[in-house]
Tab-separated table of C-alpha atoms in Angstrom:
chain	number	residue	atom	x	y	z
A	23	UNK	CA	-23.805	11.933	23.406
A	24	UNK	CA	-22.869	9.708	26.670
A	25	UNK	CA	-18.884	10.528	25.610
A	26	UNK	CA	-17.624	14.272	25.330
A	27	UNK	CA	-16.544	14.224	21.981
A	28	UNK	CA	-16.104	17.547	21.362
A	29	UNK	CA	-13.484	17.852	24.555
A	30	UNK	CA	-11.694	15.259	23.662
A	31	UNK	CA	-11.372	16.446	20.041
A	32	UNK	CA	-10.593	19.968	21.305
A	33	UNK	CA	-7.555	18.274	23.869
A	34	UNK	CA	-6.334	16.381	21.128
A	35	UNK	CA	-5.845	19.209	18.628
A	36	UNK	CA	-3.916	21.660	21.943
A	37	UNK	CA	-1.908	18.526	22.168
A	38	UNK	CA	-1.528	18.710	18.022
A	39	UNK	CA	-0.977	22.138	18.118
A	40	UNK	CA	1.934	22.032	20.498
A	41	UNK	CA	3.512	19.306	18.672
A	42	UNK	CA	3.667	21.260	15.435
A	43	UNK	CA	4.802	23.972	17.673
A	44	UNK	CA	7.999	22.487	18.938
A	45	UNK	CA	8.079	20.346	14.994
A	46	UNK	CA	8.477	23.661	13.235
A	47	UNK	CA	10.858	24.915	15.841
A	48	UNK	CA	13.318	21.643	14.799
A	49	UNK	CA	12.840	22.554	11.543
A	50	UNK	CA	13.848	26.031	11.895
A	51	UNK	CA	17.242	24.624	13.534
A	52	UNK	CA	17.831	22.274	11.230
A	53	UNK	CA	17.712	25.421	8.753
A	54	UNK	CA	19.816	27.289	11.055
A	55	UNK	CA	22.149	24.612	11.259
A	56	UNK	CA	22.577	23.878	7.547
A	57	UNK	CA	22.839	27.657	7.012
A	58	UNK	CA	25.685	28.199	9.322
A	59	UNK	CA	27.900	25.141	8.051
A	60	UNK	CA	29.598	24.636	5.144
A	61	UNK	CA	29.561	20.644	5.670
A	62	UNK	CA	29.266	18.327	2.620
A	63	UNK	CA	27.216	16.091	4.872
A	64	UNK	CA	25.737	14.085	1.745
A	65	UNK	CA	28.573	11.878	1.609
A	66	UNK	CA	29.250	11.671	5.772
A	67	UNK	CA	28.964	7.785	6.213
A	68	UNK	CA	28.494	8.593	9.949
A	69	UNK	CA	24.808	9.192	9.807
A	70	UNK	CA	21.518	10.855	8.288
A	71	UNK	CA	22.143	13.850	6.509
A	72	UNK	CA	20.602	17.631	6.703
A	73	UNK	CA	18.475	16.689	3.720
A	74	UNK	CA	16.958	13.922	5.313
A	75	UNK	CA	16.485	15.221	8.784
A	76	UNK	CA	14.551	18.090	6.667
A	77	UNK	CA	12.528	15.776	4.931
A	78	UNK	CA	11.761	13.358	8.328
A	79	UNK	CA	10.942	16.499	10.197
A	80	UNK	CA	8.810	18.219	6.831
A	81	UNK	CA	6.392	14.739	6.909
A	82	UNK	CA	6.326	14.587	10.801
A	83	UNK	CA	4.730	18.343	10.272
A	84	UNK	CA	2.762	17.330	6.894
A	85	UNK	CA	1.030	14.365	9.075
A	86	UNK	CA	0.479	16.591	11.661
A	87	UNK	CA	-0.980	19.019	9.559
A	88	UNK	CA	-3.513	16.325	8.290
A	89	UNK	CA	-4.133	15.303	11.420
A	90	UNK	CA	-5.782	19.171	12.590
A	91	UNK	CA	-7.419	19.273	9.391
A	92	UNK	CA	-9.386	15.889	10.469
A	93	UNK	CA	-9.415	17.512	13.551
A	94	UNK	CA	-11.200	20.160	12.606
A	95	UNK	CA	-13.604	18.161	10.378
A	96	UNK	CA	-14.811	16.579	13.299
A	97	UNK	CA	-15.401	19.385	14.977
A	98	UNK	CA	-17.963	21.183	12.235
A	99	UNK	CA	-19.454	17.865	12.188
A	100	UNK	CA	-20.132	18.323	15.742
A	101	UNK	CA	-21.903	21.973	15.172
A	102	UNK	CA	-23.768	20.566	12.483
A	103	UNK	CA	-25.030	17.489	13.871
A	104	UNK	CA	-24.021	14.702	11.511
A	105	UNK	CA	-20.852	13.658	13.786
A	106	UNK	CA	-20.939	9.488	14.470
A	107	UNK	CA	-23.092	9.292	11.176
A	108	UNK	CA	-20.757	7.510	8.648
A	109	UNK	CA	-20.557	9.567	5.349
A	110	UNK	CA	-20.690	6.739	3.062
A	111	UNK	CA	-23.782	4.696	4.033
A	112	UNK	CA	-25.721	7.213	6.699
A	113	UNK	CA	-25.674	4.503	9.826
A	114	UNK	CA	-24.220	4.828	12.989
A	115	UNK	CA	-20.796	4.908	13.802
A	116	UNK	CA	-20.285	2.740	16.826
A	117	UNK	CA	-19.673	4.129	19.604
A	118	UNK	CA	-16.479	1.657	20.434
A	119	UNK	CA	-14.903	3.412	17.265
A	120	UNK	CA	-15.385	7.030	17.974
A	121	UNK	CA	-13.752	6.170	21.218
A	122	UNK	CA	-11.163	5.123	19.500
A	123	UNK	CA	-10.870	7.616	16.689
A	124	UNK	CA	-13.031	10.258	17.437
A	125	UNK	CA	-12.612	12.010	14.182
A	126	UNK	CA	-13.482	9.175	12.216
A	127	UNK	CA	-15.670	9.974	9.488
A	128	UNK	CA	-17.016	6.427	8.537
A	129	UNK	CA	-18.250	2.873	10.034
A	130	UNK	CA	-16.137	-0.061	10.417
A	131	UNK	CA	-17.749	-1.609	7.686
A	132	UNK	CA	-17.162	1.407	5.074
A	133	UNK	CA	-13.666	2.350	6.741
């Protein structure tokens, strides 16, 4: 492979993994926060509320989540060989696209 796939895979999923690091942290305050106050902040016209901060920060770490898993997908696909080989028709995966999305698991044309 002329382009280190596998590196750039592995930097992208320490990057990932830090971000759900410091994700679940804000979560964790937001907790904190909500546990500690006795604030009916549902009905506080001055901005979002503790439920929805929870729910913003819950799909931030969902997507996140997603992302490893694809991640990681890539990864076994490097180990077993069939990495850049779409997995609907079997051809190629251009090269242009892996650079692009280097876990991607199909061509342009089945994408």
């Amino acid at each position: 492979m002329p382009t280190d796939h596998r590196g750039r895979l592995t930097e992208r999923r320490a990057a990932l993994e830090e971000r759900l690091r410091a994700l679940r942290a804000t979560r964790g305050e937001i907790i904190a926060a909500s546990a500690s106050s006795n604030a009916d902040d549902e009905h506080d016209p001055e901005g979002s509320t503790i439920a929805y901060d929870r729910a913003q920060v819950g799909a931030l770490i969902a997507s996140a989540e997603h992302e490893r898993e694809e991640l990681d997908a890539a990864l076994a696909r490097i180990e077993d060989g069939t990495h850049g080989v779409c997995e609907r028709c079997g051809r190629p995966i251009p090269a242009a696209r892996l650079e692009v999305r280097p876990a991607a698991r199909t061509c342009v044309g089945c994408g």
